[in-house]
Amino acid sequence: MPLAEHLRELRNRLAKGLLAIVVMSIIAVFYNKQLMDFLAAPVPACEKGQSNAGGQCAEIVFNKLLSPFTTTIKVTLLAGFVLSCPVWLYQLWAFVAPGLHKSEKKYTYYFVTAAVPLFLSGAYLAYLIMPISFEMLLKITPDAAGNLLELDDVLDFSVRMVLVFGLAFELPLILIMLNLVGLVTGRRMSGWWRGVIMGVFVFGAIATPTTDPIGMIALSGPIVVLYFAAVGFSLLNDKRRARRDPDAALDDDEASPLDLDTEPVTAGHSLPEQSKGESDGARTHRVNGYDDIT
């Protein structure tokens, strides 16, 4: 396929993914209040008559005139992005699938089937640890001060946590996709384990908005487990591929080993015309000055 066709297909795939996000975002507009209440629920809100001093609780407010509108836009776009993930994940994999063999294209549906639960699992895990993160952050507040949290900031925090956890859970699936395409082998991935573990924990410390170790461990631990699961799958897939094609693991500039187990080819009987040129049991292999009858 020429480059122009690839770019045209990429444009079409992106357009379909963006269209799905827009459609789901429009549907989410009708439920924006329920969505905002859901995302703000992890905040320990102050009950009636309870003081917010000392970081025991917090009050959620709007400090700007346009804050309700901008917050609604952010929430609906987030909902559209999450709800449409089966569509844009399928478009992403369908763009790569033509590079696979016909027998491997069935993994397109397996990819989408695994990617959606992984993304939702990461988002749900982020939602579970957000109350702990909010409580630890609020406890830093001195006794002489209170907490008035703008809803826009709370939603930014929640959106960041959901997206970071959801997308991070897709990393092992991306490695499996690269292995299926043939770009990365399972043996090579297994050799990265030290650097991957270090990088995942550093990423968890930077990506999570909180400074507590709970968020870092909650994000990094499952990713490390999923990484080793991806390595195991890739090793099994490499063995299956090697059984079908012994030269599949070779580089383009690497020669395949010679097959020295074959029996040597023995010369057949000579033609009648050639036998005339033989004398005293020794073959001259020349007839009338030539090597053979031709």
PDB file of C-alpha atoms in Angstrom:
ATOM      1  CA  MET A   1       0.000   0.000   0.000  1.00  0.00           C
ATOM      2  CA  PRO A   2       1.492   3.415  -0.950  1.00  0.00           C
ATOM      3  CA  LEU A   3       2.132   6.149   1.635  1.00  0.00           C
ATOM      4  CA  ALA A   4      -0.835   8.223   0.481  1.00  0.00           C
ATOM      5  CA  GLU A   5      -3.177   5.310   1.108  1.00  0.00           C
ATOM      6  CA  HIS A   6      -1.759   4.833   4.615  1.00  0.00           C
ATOM      7  CA  LEU A   7      -2.265   8.503   5.430  1.00  0.00           C
ATOM      8  CA  ARG A   8      -5.791   8.417   4.039  1.00  0.00           C
ATOM      9  CA  GLU A   9      -6.611   5.364   6.134  1.00  0.00           C
ATOM     10  CA  LEU A  10      -5.110   7.014   9.227  1.00  0.00           C
ATOM     11  CA  ARG A  11      -7.267  10.074   8.637  1.00  0.00           C
ATOM     12  CA  ASN A  12     -10.397   7.939   8.331  1.00  0.00           C
ATOM     13  CA  ARG A  13      -9.557   5.989  11.492  1.00  0.00           C
ATOM     14  CA  LEU A  14      -8.979   9.193  13.457  1.00  0.00           C
ATOM     15  CA  ALA A  15     -12.201  10.702  12.145  1.00  0.00           C
ATOM     16  CA  LYS A  16     -14.221   7.663  13.252  1.00  0.00           C
ATOM     17  CA  GLY A  17     -12.632   7.704  16.695  1.00  0.00           C
ATOM     18  CA  LEU A  18     -13.249  11.436  17.169  1.00  0.00           C
ATOM     19  CA  LEU A  19     -16.827  11.074  15.941  1.00  0.00           C
ATOM     20  CA  ALA A  20     -17.477   8.386  18.538  1.00  0.00           C
ATOM     21  CA  ILE A  21     -16.066  10.641  21.283  1.00  0.00           C
ATOM     22  CA  VAL A  22     -18.252  13.554  20.165  1.00  0.00           C
ATOM     23  CA  VAL A  23     -21.411  11.424  20.052  1.00  0.00           C
ATOM     24  CA  MET A  24     -20.842   9.968  23.524  1.00  0.00           C
ATOM     25  CA  SER A  25     -19.969  13.427  24.878  1.00  0.00           C
ATOM     26  CA  ILE A  26     -23.273  14.817  23.589  1.00  0.00           C
ATOM     27  CA  ILE A  27     -25.122  11.995  25.332  1.00  0.00           C
ATOM     28  CA  ALA A  28     -23.175  12.686  28.541  1.00  0.00           C
ATOM     29  CA  VAL A  29     -24.353  16.328  28.542  1.00  0.00           C
ATOM     30  CA  PHE A  30     -27.802  15.186  29.702  1.00  0.00           C
ATOM     31  CA  TYR A  31     -26.208  13.489  32.739  1.00  0.00           C
ATOM     32  CA  ASN A  32     -23.577  16.118  33.574  1.00  0.00           C
ATOM     33  CA  LYS A  33     -24.845  16.788  37.120  1.00  0.00           C
ATOM     34  CA  GLN A  34     -24.834  13.107  38.011  1.00  0.00           C
ATOM     35  CA  LEU A  35     -21.332  12.781  36.574  1.00  0.00           C
ATOM     36  CA  MET A  36     -20.013  15.762  38.548  1.00  0.00           C
ATOM     37  CA  ASP A  37     -21.516  14.399  41.764  1.00  0.00           C
ATOM     38  CA  PHE A  38     -19.925  11.026  41.013  1.00  0.00           C
ATOM     39  CA  LEU A  39     -16.455  12.506  40.444  1.00  0.00           C
ATOM     40  CA  ALA A  40     -16.690  14.789  43.485  1.00  0.00           C
ATOM     41  CA  ALA A  41     -17.908  12.005  45.795  1.00  0.00           C
ATOM     42  CA  PRO A  42     -14.367  10.925  46.903  1.00  0.00           C
ATOM     43  CA  VAL A  43     -13.841  14.328  48.544  1.00  0.00           C
ATOM     44  CA  PRO A  44     -14.644  14.177  52.299  1.00  0.00           C
ATOM     45  CA  ALA A  45     -17.306  16.880  52.231  1.00  0.00           C
ATOM     46  CA  CYS A  46     -18.246  18.722  55.408  1.00  0.00           C
ATOM     47  CA  GLU A  47     -21.596  17.853  56.873  1.00  0.00           C
ATOM     48  CA  LYS A  48     -24.060  20.495  58.025  1.00  0.00           C
ATOM     49  CA  GLY A  49     -22.570  22.459  60.908  1.00  0.00           C
ATOM     50  CA  GLN A  50     -19.162  20.759  60.657  1.00  0.00           C
ATOM     51  CA  SER A  51     -16.119  23.037  60.474  1.00  0.00           C
ATOM     52  CA  ASN A  52     -13.631  22.585  57.680  1.00  0.00           C
ATOM     53  CA  ALA A  53     -10.706  23.745  59.842  1.00  0.00           C
ATOM     54  CA  GLY A  54      -7.727  21.473  60.304  1.00  0.00           C
ATOM     55  CA  GLY A  55      -8.279  19.441  57.160  1.00  0.00           C
ATOM     56  CA  GLN A  56     -11.029  17.258  58.585  1.00  0.00           C
ATOM     57  CA  CYS A  57     -13.252  17.940  55.601  1.00  0.00           C
ATOM     58  CA  ALA A  58     -13.626  20.341  52.685  1.00  0.00           C
ATOM     59  CA  GLU A  59     -16.332  22.439  51.061  1.00  0.00           C
ATOM     60  CA  ILE A  60     -16.692  22.368  47.274  1.00  0.00           C
ATOM     61  CA  VAL A  61     -17.397  25.743  45.674  1.00  0.00           C
ATOM     62  CA  PHE A  62     -17.302  27.637  42.353  1.00  0.00           C
ATOM     63  CA  ASN A  63     -15.157  30.798  42.411  1.00  0.00           C
ATOM     64  CA  LYS A  64     -15.667  31.996  38.839  1.00  0.00           C
ATOM     65  CA  LEU A  65     -18.703  32.803  36.755  1.00  0.00           C
ATOM     66  CA  LEU A  66     -17.726  30.509  33.868  1.00  0.00           C
ATOM     67  CA  SER A  67     -16.575  27.674  36.105  1.00  0.00           C
ATOM     68  CA  PRO A  68     -19.848  25.712  35.919  1.00  0.00           C
ATOM     69  CA  PHE A  69     -19.769  25.839  32.101  1.00  0.00           C
ATOM     70  CA  THR A  70     -16.106  24.897  31.686  1.00  0.00           C
ATOM     71  CA  THR A  71     -16.450  22.147  34.267  1.00  0.00           C
ATOM     72  CA  THR A  72     -19.414  20.689  32.406  1.00  0.00           C
ATOM     73  CA  ILE A  73     -17.415  20.642  29.169  1.00  0.00           C
ATOM     74  CA  LYS A  74     -14.505  18.835  30.820  1.00  0.00           C
ATOM     75  CA  VAL A  75     -16.744  16.258  32.454  1.00  0.00           C
ATOM     76  CA  THR A  76     -18.688  15.483  29.295  1.00  0.00           C
ATOM     77  CA  LEU A  77     -15.518  15.157  27.209  1.00  0.00           C
ATOM     78  CA  LEU A  78     -14.036  12.793  29.775  1.00  0.00           C
ATOM     79  CA  ALA A  79     -17.203  10.707  29.771  1.00  0.00           C
ATOM     80  CA  GLY A  80     -17.219  10.641  25.965  1.00  0.00           C
ATOM     81  CA  PHE A  81     -13.570   9.579  25.878  1.00  0.00           C
ATOM     82  CA  VAL A  82     -14.113   6.737  28.366  1.00  0.00           C
ATOM     83  CA  LEU A  83     -17.436   5.495  26.973  1.00  0.00           C
ATOM     84  CA  SER A  84     -16.185   5.487  23.385  1.00  0.00           C
ATOM     85  CA  CYS A  85     -12.965   3.600  24.189  1.00  0.00           C
ATOM     86  CA  PRO A  86     -14.180   0.411  22.420  1.00  0.00           C
ATOM     87  CA  VAL A  87     -14.493   2.387  19.181  1.00  0.00           C
ATOM     88  CA  TRP A  88     -11.199   4.279  19.169  1.00  0.00           C
ATOM     89  CA  LEU A  89      -9.279   1.278  20.492  1.00  0.00           C
ATOM     90  CA  TYR A  90     -10.683  -0.793  17.642  1.00  0.00           C
ATOM     91  CA  GLN A  91      -9.728   1.906  15.118  1.00  0.00           C
ATOM     92  CA  LEU A  92      -6.200   1.984  16.544  1.00  0.00           C
ATOM     93  CA  TRP A  93      -5.760  -1.765  16.199  1.00  0.00           C
ATOM     94  CA  ALA A  94      -7.499  -1.926  12.819  1.00  0.00           C
ATOM     95  CA  PHE A  95      -4.904   0.506  11.458  1.00  0.00           C
ATOM     96  CA  VAL A  96      -2.110  -1.878  12.502  1.00  0.00           C
ATOM     97  CA  ALA A  97      -3.898  -5.130  11.637  1.00  0.00           C
ATOM     98  CA  PRO A  98      -3.206  -5.064   7.844  1.00  0.00           C
ATOM     99  CA  GLY A  99       0.471  -5.615   8.631  1.00  0.00           C
ATOM    100  CA  LEU A 100      -0.340  -8.973  10.197  1.00  0.00           C
ATOM    101  CA  HIS A 101      -0.798 -12.308   8.506  1.00  0.00           C
ATOM    102  CA  LYS A 102      -4.297 -13.485   7.768  1.00  0.00           C
ATOM    103  CA  SER A 103      -4.119 -16.011  10.590  1.00  0.00           C
ATOM    104  CA  GLU A 104      -3.160 -13.229  13.045  1.00  0.00           C
ATOM    105  CA  LYS A 105      -5.900 -10.748  12.158  1.00  0.00           C
ATOM    106  CA  LYS A 106      -8.239 -12.513  14.555  1.00  0.00           C
ATOM    107  CA  TYR A 107      -6.261 -10.827  17.335  1.00  0.00           C
ATOM    108  CA  THR A 108      -7.996  -7.569  16.364  1.00  0.00           C
ATOM    109  CA  TYR A 109     -11.085  -8.522  18.296  1.00  0.00           C
ATOM    110  CA  TYR A 110      -9.050 -10.014  21.124  1.00  0.00           C
ATOM    111  CA  PHE A 111      -7.178  -6.705  21.423  1.00  0.00           C
ATOM    112  CA  VAL A 112     -10.342  -4.654  21.772  1.00  0.00           C
ATOM    113  CA  THR A 113     -11.878  -7.206  24.109  1.00  0.00           C
ATOM    114  CA  ALA A 114      -8.863  -6.990  26.431  1.00  0.00           C
ATOM    115  CA  ALA A 115      -8.181  -3.245  26.059  1.00  0.00           C
ATOM    116  CA  VAL A 116     -11.595  -2.069  27.246  1.00  0.00           C
ATOM    117  CA  PRO A 117     -11.608  -4.021  30.548  1.00  0.00           C
ATOM    118  CA  LEU A 118      -8.005  -3.000  31.228  1.00  0.00           C
ATOM    119  CA  PHE A 119      -8.779   0.695  30.740  1.00  0.00           C
ATOM    120  CA  LEU A 120     -11.924   0.503  32.865  1.00  0.00           C
ATOM    121  CA  SER A 121     -10.072  -1.470  35.559  1.00  0.00           C
ATOM    122  CA  GLY A 122      -7.409   1.214  35.770  1.00  0.00           C
ATOM    123  CA  ALA A 123     -10.043   3.958  35.946  1.00  0.00           C
ATOM    124  CA  TYR A 124     -11.954   2.099  38.653  1.00  0.00           C
ATOM    125  CA  LEU A 125      -8.782   1.547  40.682  1.00  0.00           C
ATOM    126  CA  ALA A 126      -8.061   5.271  40.488  1.00  0.00           C
ATOM    127  CA  TYR A 127     -11.569   6.023  41.740  1.00  0.00           C
ATOM    128  CA  LEU A 128     -11.080   3.634  44.680  1.00  0.00           C
ATOM    129  CA  ILE A 129      -7.877   5.237  45.937  1.00  0.00           C
ATOM    130  CA  MET A 130      -8.987   8.846  45.402  1.00  0.00           C
ATOM    131  CA  PRO A 131     -10.727   9.123  48.825  1.00  0.00           C
ATOM    132  CA  ILE A 132      -7.482   8.024  50.522  1.00  0.00           C
ATOM    133  CA  SER A 133      -5.517  10.529  48.468  1.00  0.00           C
ATOM    134  CA  PHE A 134      -7.894  13.384  49.296  1.00  0.00           C
ATOM    135  CA  GLU A 135      -7.781  12.587  53.017  1.00  0.00           C
ATOM    136  CA  MET A 136      -3.981  12.501  53.095  1.00  0.00           C
ATOM    137  CA  LEU A 137      -3.730  15.786  51.229  1.00  0.00           C
ATOM    138  CA  LEU A 138      -6.287  17.503  53.454  1.00  0.00           C
ATOM    139  CA  LYS A 139      -4.519  16.374  56.637  1.00  0.00           C
ATOM    140  CA  ILE A 140      -1.619  18.661  55.748  1.00  0.00           C
ATOM    141  CA  THR A 141      -3.908  21.667  56.380  1.00  0.00           C
ATOM    142  CA  PRO A 142      -3.012  23.487  59.639  1.00  0.00           C
ATOM    143  CA  ASP A 143      -5.626  23.823  62.372  1.00  0.00           C
ATOM    144  CA  ALA A 144      -5.942  27.566  61.792  1.00  0.00           C
ATOM    145  CA  ALA A 145      -6.977  27.146  58.148  1.00  0.00           C
ATOM    146  CA  GLY A 146      -9.882  25.573  56.297  1.00  0.00           C
ATOM    147  CA  ASN A 147     -10.390  24.042  52.874  1.00  0.00           C
ATOM    148  CA  LEU A 148     -12.578  25.531  50.155  1.00  0.00           C
ATOM    149  CA  LEU A 149     -12.019  23.397  47.084  1.00  0.00           C
ATOM    150  CA  GLU A 150     -13.117  24.604  43.687  1.00  0.00           C
ATOM    151  CA  LEU A 151     -15.031  21.903  41.864  1.00  0.00           C
ATOM    152  CA  ASP A 152     -13.008  22.538  38.725  1.00  0.00           C
ATOM    153  CA  ASP A 153      -9.791  21.652  40.572  1.00  0.00           C
ATOM    154  CA  VAL A 154     -11.368  18.556  42.102  1.00  0.00           C
ATOM    155  CA  LEU A 155     -12.502  17.348  38.692  1.00  0.00           C
ATOM    156  CA  ASP A 156      -9.080  18.053  37.161  1.00  0.00           C
ATOM    157  CA  PHE A 157      -7.560  15.910  39.888  1.00  0.00           C
ATOM    158  CA  SER A 158     -10.094  13.134  39.296  1.00  0.00           C
ATOM    159  CA  VAL A 159      -9.758  13.279  35.501  1.00  0.00           C
ATOM    160  CA  ARG A 160      -5.987  13.100  35.694  1.00  0.00           C
ATOM    161  CA  MET A 161      -6.104  10.115  38.020  1.00  0.00           C
ATOM    162  CA  VAL A 162      -8.620   8.273  35.835  1.00  0.00           C
ATOM    163  CA  LEU A 163      -6.734   8.886  32.587  1.00  0.00           C
ATOM    164  CA  VAL A 164      -3.300   8.086  34.020  1.00  0.00           C
ATOM    165  CA  PHE A 165      -4.455   4.826  35.578  1.00  0.00           C
ATOM    166  CA  GLY A 166      -6.588   3.812  32.606  1.00  0.00           C
ATOM    167  CA  LEU A 167      -3.930   4.465  29.962  1.00  0.00           C
ATOM    168  CA  ALA A 168      -1.130   3.001  32.081  1.00  0.00           C
ATOM    169  CA  PHE A 169      -2.996  -0.294  32.231  1.00  0.00           C
ATOM    170  CA  GLU A 170      -2.783  -0.452  28.420  1.00  0.00           C
ATOM    171  CA  LEU A 171       1.038  -0.642  28.420  1.00  0.00           C
ATOM    172  CA  PRO A 172       1.255  -4.477  28.608  1.00  0.00           C
ATOM    173  CA  LEU A 173      -1.289  -4.778  25.833  1.00  0.00           C
ATOM    174  CA  ILE A 174       0.801  -2.486  23.621  1.00  0.00           C
ATOM    175  CA  LEU A 175       3.825  -4.726  24.225  1.00  0.00           C
ATOM    176  CA  ILE A 176       1.780  -7.759  23.203  1.00  0.00           C
ATOM    177  CA  MET A 177       0.666  -5.931  20.067  1.00  0.00           C
ATOM    178  CA  LEU A 178       4.305  -5.164  19.170  1.00  0.00           C
ATOM    179  CA  ASN A 179       5.172  -8.819  19.705  1.00  0.00           C
ATOM    180  CA  LEU A 180       2.359 -10.000  17.449  1.00  0.00           C
ATOM    181  CA  VAL A 181       3.524  -7.628  14.728  1.00  0.00           C
ATOM    182  CA  GLY A 182       7.054  -8.995  15.128  1.00  0.00           C
ATOM    183  CA  LEU A 183       8.802  -5.825  16.306  1.00  0.00           C
ATOM    184  CA  VAL A 184       9.710  -7.064  19.804  1.00  0.00           C
ATOM    185  CA  THR A 185      10.471 -10.596  20.979  1.00  0.00           C
ATOM    186  CA  GLY A 186       9.574 -12.038  24.349  1.00  0.00           C
ATOM    187  CA  ARG A 187      13.244 -12.705  25.147  1.00  0.00           C
ATOM    188  CA  ARG A 188      14.100  -9.071  24.553  1.00  0.00           C
ATOM    189  CA  MET A 189      11.215  -7.903  26.755  1.00  0.00           C
ATOM    190  CA  SER A 190      12.296 -10.259  29.533  1.00  0.00           C
ATOM    191  CA  GLY A 191      15.725  -8.637  29.475  1.00  0.00           C
ATOM    192  CA  TRP A 192      14.159  -5.231  30.195  1.00  0.00           C
ATOM    193  CA  TRP A 193      12.611  -6.231  33.537  1.00  0.00           C
ATOM    194  CA  ARG A 194      15.000  -4.273  35.780  1.00  0.00           C
ATOM    195  CA  GLY A 195      14.650  -1.056  33.828  1.00  0.00           C
ATOM    196  CA  VAL A 196      10.909  -1.534  33.410  1.00  0.00           C
ATOM    197  CA  ILE A 197      10.306  -1.962  37.136  1.00  0.00           C
ATOM    198  CA  MET A 198      12.380   1.115  37.933  1.00  0.00           C
ATOM    199  CA  GLY A 199      10.716   3.143  35.180  1.00  0.00           C
ATOM    200  CA  VAL A 200       7.202   2.076  36.200  1.00  0.00           C
ATOM    201  CA  PHE A 201       7.706   3.145  39.823  1.00  0.00           C
ATOM    202  CA  VAL A 202       9.276   6.439  38.766  1.00  0.00           C
ATOM    203  CA  PHE A 203       6.371   6.989  36.390  1.00  0.00           C
ATOM    204  CA  GLY A 204       3.915   6.149  39.188  1.00  0.00           C
ATOM    205  CA  ALA A 205       5.557   8.678  41.482  1.00  0.00           C
ATOM    206  CA  ILE A 206       5.442  11.427  38.844  1.00  0.00           C
ATOM    207  CA  ALA A 207       2.102  10.684  37.204  1.00  0.00           C
ATOM    208  CA  THR A 208      -0.016  10.430  40.342  1.00  0.00           C
ATOM    209  CA  PRO A 209      -1.017  13.900  41.561  1.00  0.00           C
ATOM    210  CA  THR A 210      -0.643  12.911  45.219  1.00  0.00           C
ATOM    211  CA  THR A 211       2.599  12.820  47.177  1.00  0.00           C
ATOM    212  CA  ASP A 212       1.676   9.735  49.196  1.00  0.00           C
ATOM    213  CA  PRO A 213       3.158   6.305  48.376  1.00  0.00           C
ATOM    214  CA  ILE A 214      -0.280   4.684  48.226  1.00  0.00           C
ATOM    215  CA  GLY A 215      -1.088   6.125  44.818  1.00  0.00           C
ATOM    216  CA  MET A 216       2.342   5.223  43.441  1.00  0.00           C
ATOM    217  CA  ILE A 217       2.136   1.608  44.654  1.00  0.00           C
ATOM    218  CA  ALA A 218      -1.493   1.257  43.529  1.00  0.00           C
ATOM    219  CA  LEU A 219      -0.514   2.338  40.019  1.00  0.00           C
ATOM    220  CA  SER A 220       2.900   0.690  39.681  1.00  0.00           C
ATOM    221  CA  GLY A 221       2.132  -2.684  41.266  1.00  0.00           C
ATOM    222  CA  PRO A 222      -0.587  -3.834  38.817  1.00  0.00           C
ATOM    223  CA  ILE A 223       1.414  -2.541  35.836  1.00  0.00           C
ATOM    224  CA  VAL A 224       4.437  -4.632  36.851  1.00  0.00           C
ATOM    225  CA  VAL A 225       2.224  -7.720  37.184  1.00  0.00           C
ATOM    226  CA  LEU A 226       0.657  -7.054  33.778  1.00  0.00           C
ATOM    227  CA  TYR A 227       4.113  -6.501  32.275  1.00  0.00           C
ATOM    228  CA  PHE A 228       5.295  -9.958  33.323  1.00  0.00           C
ATOM    229  CA  ALA A 229       2.034 -11.404  32.023  1.00  0.00           C
ATOM    230  CA  ALA A 230       2.785  -9.752  28.660  1.00  0.00           C
ATOM    231  CA  VAL A 231       6.315 -11.203  28.702  1.00  0.00           C
ATOM    232  CA  GLY A 232       4.948 -14.694  29.353  1.00  0.00           C
ATOM    233  CA  PHE A 233       2.445 -14.370  26.518  1.00  0.00           C
ATOM    234  CA  SER A 234       5.158 -13.106  24.154  1.00  0.00           C
ATOM    235  CA  LEU A 235       7.502 -15.995  24.984  1.00  0.00           C
ATOM    236  CA  LEU A 236       4.751 -18.518  24.263  1.00  0.00           C
ATOM    237  CA  ASN A 237       3.867 -16.721  21.038  1.00  0.00           C
ATOM    238  CA  ASP A 238       7.523 -16.735  19.942  1.00  0.00           C
ATOM    239  CA  LYS A 239       7.720 -20.496  20.516  1.00  0.00           C
ATOM    240  CA  ARG A 240       4.557 -21.021  18.506  1.00  0.00           C
ATOM    241  CA  ARG A 241       5.929 -18.851  15.709  1.00  0.00           C
ATOM    242  CA  ALA A 242       9.277 -20.687  15.750  1.00  0.00           C
ATOM    243  CA  ARG A 243       7.552 -24.051  15.326  1.00  0.00           C
ATOM    244  CA  ARG A 244       5.808 -22.786  12.222  1.00  0.00           C
ATOM    245  CA  ASP A 245       8.775 -20.894  10.796  1.00  0.00           C
ATOM    246  CA  PRO A 246      12.235 -21.740  12.214  1.00  0.00           C
ATOM    247  CA  ASP A 247      13.768 -18.689  10.486  1.00  0.00           C
ATOM    248  CA  ALA A 248      11.210 -16.220  11.854  1.00  0.00           C
ATOM    249  CA  ALA A 249      13.502 -15.062  14.672  1.00  0.00           C
ATOM    250  CA  LEU A 250      16.407 -14.237  12.340  1.00  0.00           C
ATOM    251  CA  ASP A 251      17.291 -10.687  11.440  1.00  0.00           C
ATOM    252  CA  ASP A 252      17.146  -9.531   7.847  1.00  0.00           C
ATOM    253  CA  ASP A 253      20.968  -9.593   7.563  1.00  0.00           C
ATOM    254  CA  GLU A 254      21.438 -12.873   9.460  1.00  0.00           C
ATOM    255  CA  ALA A 255      21.937 -16.096   7.557  1.00  0.00           C
ATOM    256  CA  SER A 256      19.993 -19.179   8.510  1.00  0.00           C
ATOM    257  CA  PRO A 257      22.023 -22.180   9.768  1.00  0.00           C
ATOM    258  CA  LEU A 258      23.022 -24.767   7.199  1.00  0.00           C
ATOM    259  CA  ASP A 259      21.195 -28.061   7.247  1.00  0.00           C
ATOM    260  CA  LEU A 260      24.032 -30.594   7.512  1.00  0.00           C
ATOM    261  CA  ASP A 261      21.822 -33.558   8.342  1.00  0.00           C
ATOM    262  CA  THR A 262      20.892 -34.338   4.748  1.00  0.00           C
ATOM    263  CA  GLU A 263      22.441 -37.316   3.002  1.00  0.00           C
ATOM    264  CA  PRO A 264      24.933 -36.599   0.202  1.00  0.00           C
ATOM    265  CA  VAL A 265      23.647 -36.916  -3.321  1.00  0.00           C
ATOM    266  CA  THR A 266      25.201 -39.852  -5.180  1.00  0.00           C
ATOM    267  CA  ALA A 267      25.867 -39.744  -8.867  1.00  0.00           C
ATOM    268  CA  GLY A 268      23.674 -41.880 -11.022  1.00  0.00           C
ATOM    269  CA  HIS A 269      24.689 -44.409 -13.604  1.00  0.00           C
ATOM    270  CA  SER A 270      26.438 -43.087 -16.664  1.00  0.00           C
ATOM    271  CA  LEU A 271      24.771 -43.023 -20.010  1.00  0.00           C
ATOM    272  CA  PRO A 272      25.624 -45.673 -22.582  1.00  0.00           C
ATOM    273  CA  GLU A 273      27.548 -43.168 -24.646  1.00  0.00           C
ATOM    274  CA  GLN A 274      29.575 -42.193 -21.562  1.00  0.00           C
ATOM    275  CA  SER A 275      30.367 -45.790 -20.669  1.00  0.00           C
ATOM    276  CA  LYS A 276      32.079 -46.203 -24.052  1.00  0.00           C
ATOM    277  CA  GLY A 277      34.640 -43.653 -23.034  1.00  0.00           C
ATOM    278  CA  GLU A 278      35.581 -45.622 -19.920  1.00  0.00           C
ATOM    279  CA  SER A 279      38.504 -48.061 -20.074  1.00  0.00           C
ATOM    280  CA  ASP A 280      40.051 -50.531 -17.645  1.00  0.00           C
ATOM    281  CA  GLY A 281      37.415 -49.784 -15.010  1.00  0.00           C
ATOM    282  CA  ALA A 282      38.482 -46.108 -14.715  1.00  0.00           C
ATOM    283  CA  ARG A 283      36.080 -43.386 -15.832  1.00  0.00           C
ATOM    284  CA  THR A 284      37.568 -40.783 -18.072  1.00  0.00           C
ATOM    285  CA  HIS A 285      34.333 -38.699 -18.021  1.00  0.00           C
ATOM    286  CA  ARG A 286      35.193 -37.450 -21.480  1.00  0.00           C
ATOM    287  CA  VAL A 287      33.642 -38.620 -24.737  1.00  0.00           C
ATOM    288  CA  ASN A 288      35.161 -37.380 -28.000  1.00  0.00           C
ATOM    289  CA  GLY A 289      36.907 -34.571 -26.118  1.00  0.00           C
ATOM    290  CA  TYR A 290      33.819 -33.477 -24.146  1.00  0.00           C
ATOM    291  CA  ASP A 291      32.862 -34.006 -20.473  1.00  0.00           C
ATOM    292  CA  ASP A 292      29.584 -35.701 -21.413  1.00  0.00           C
ATOM    293  CA  ILE A 293      27.624 -36.757 -24.413  1.00  0.00           C
ATOM    294  CA  THR A 294      26.623 -33.208 -25.196  1.00  0.00           C
TER     295      THR A 294
END
